[in-house]
XYZ file of C-alpha atoms in Angstrom:
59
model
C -0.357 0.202 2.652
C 0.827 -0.252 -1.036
C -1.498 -2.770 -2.315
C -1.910 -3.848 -5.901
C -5.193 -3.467 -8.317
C -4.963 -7.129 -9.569
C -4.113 -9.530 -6.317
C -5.696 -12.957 -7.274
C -4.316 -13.949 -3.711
C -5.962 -11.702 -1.332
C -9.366 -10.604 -2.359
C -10.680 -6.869 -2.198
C -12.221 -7.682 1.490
C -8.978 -9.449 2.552
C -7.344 -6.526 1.657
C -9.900 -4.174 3.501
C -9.788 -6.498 6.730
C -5.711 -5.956 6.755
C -5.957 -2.063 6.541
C -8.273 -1.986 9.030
C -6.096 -3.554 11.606
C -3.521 -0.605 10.887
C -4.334 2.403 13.503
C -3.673 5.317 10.875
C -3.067 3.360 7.695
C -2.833 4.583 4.424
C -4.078 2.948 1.620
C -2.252 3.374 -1.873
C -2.961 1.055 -5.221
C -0.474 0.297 -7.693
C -1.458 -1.904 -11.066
C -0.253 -5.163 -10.779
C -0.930 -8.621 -9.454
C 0.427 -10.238 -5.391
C 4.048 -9.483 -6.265
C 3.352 -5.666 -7.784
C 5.686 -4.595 -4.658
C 8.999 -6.370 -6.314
C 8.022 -6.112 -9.566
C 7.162 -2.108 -9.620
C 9.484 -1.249 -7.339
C 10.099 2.565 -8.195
C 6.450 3.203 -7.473
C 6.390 1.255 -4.033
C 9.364 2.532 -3.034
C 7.745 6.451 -4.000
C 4.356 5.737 -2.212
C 6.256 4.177 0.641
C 9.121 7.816 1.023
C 5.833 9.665 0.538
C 3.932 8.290 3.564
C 7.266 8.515 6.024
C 8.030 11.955 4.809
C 3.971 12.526 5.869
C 4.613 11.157 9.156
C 7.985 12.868 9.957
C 5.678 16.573 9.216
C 3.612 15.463 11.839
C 6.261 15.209 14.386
């Protein structure tokens, strides 16, 4: 999960209650506020090829 530093919507135990509902998750942090997925892009988009390139070694 790419979450960001700064969300003013979902609070830091939010947050924690969502990852652990994920069997295996993966927790990254980016800076940012909610929409620090669209707005940093590039670094979402590396954390995210980073984790599937982890779970394809496993395979």
């Amino acid at each position: 999960m790419v979450l960001p530093y700064q969300d003013k919507a979902f609070t830091a135990e939010m947050q924690q209650d969502l990852i652990q509902t994920m069997e295996g998750a993966k927790e990254e942090r980016i800076d940012g506020g909610h929409l620090a997925t669209l707005t940093c892009v590039e670094e979402y988009t590396k954390l995210t090829s980073e984790f599937l390139h982890d779970i394809d070694k496993q395979k």
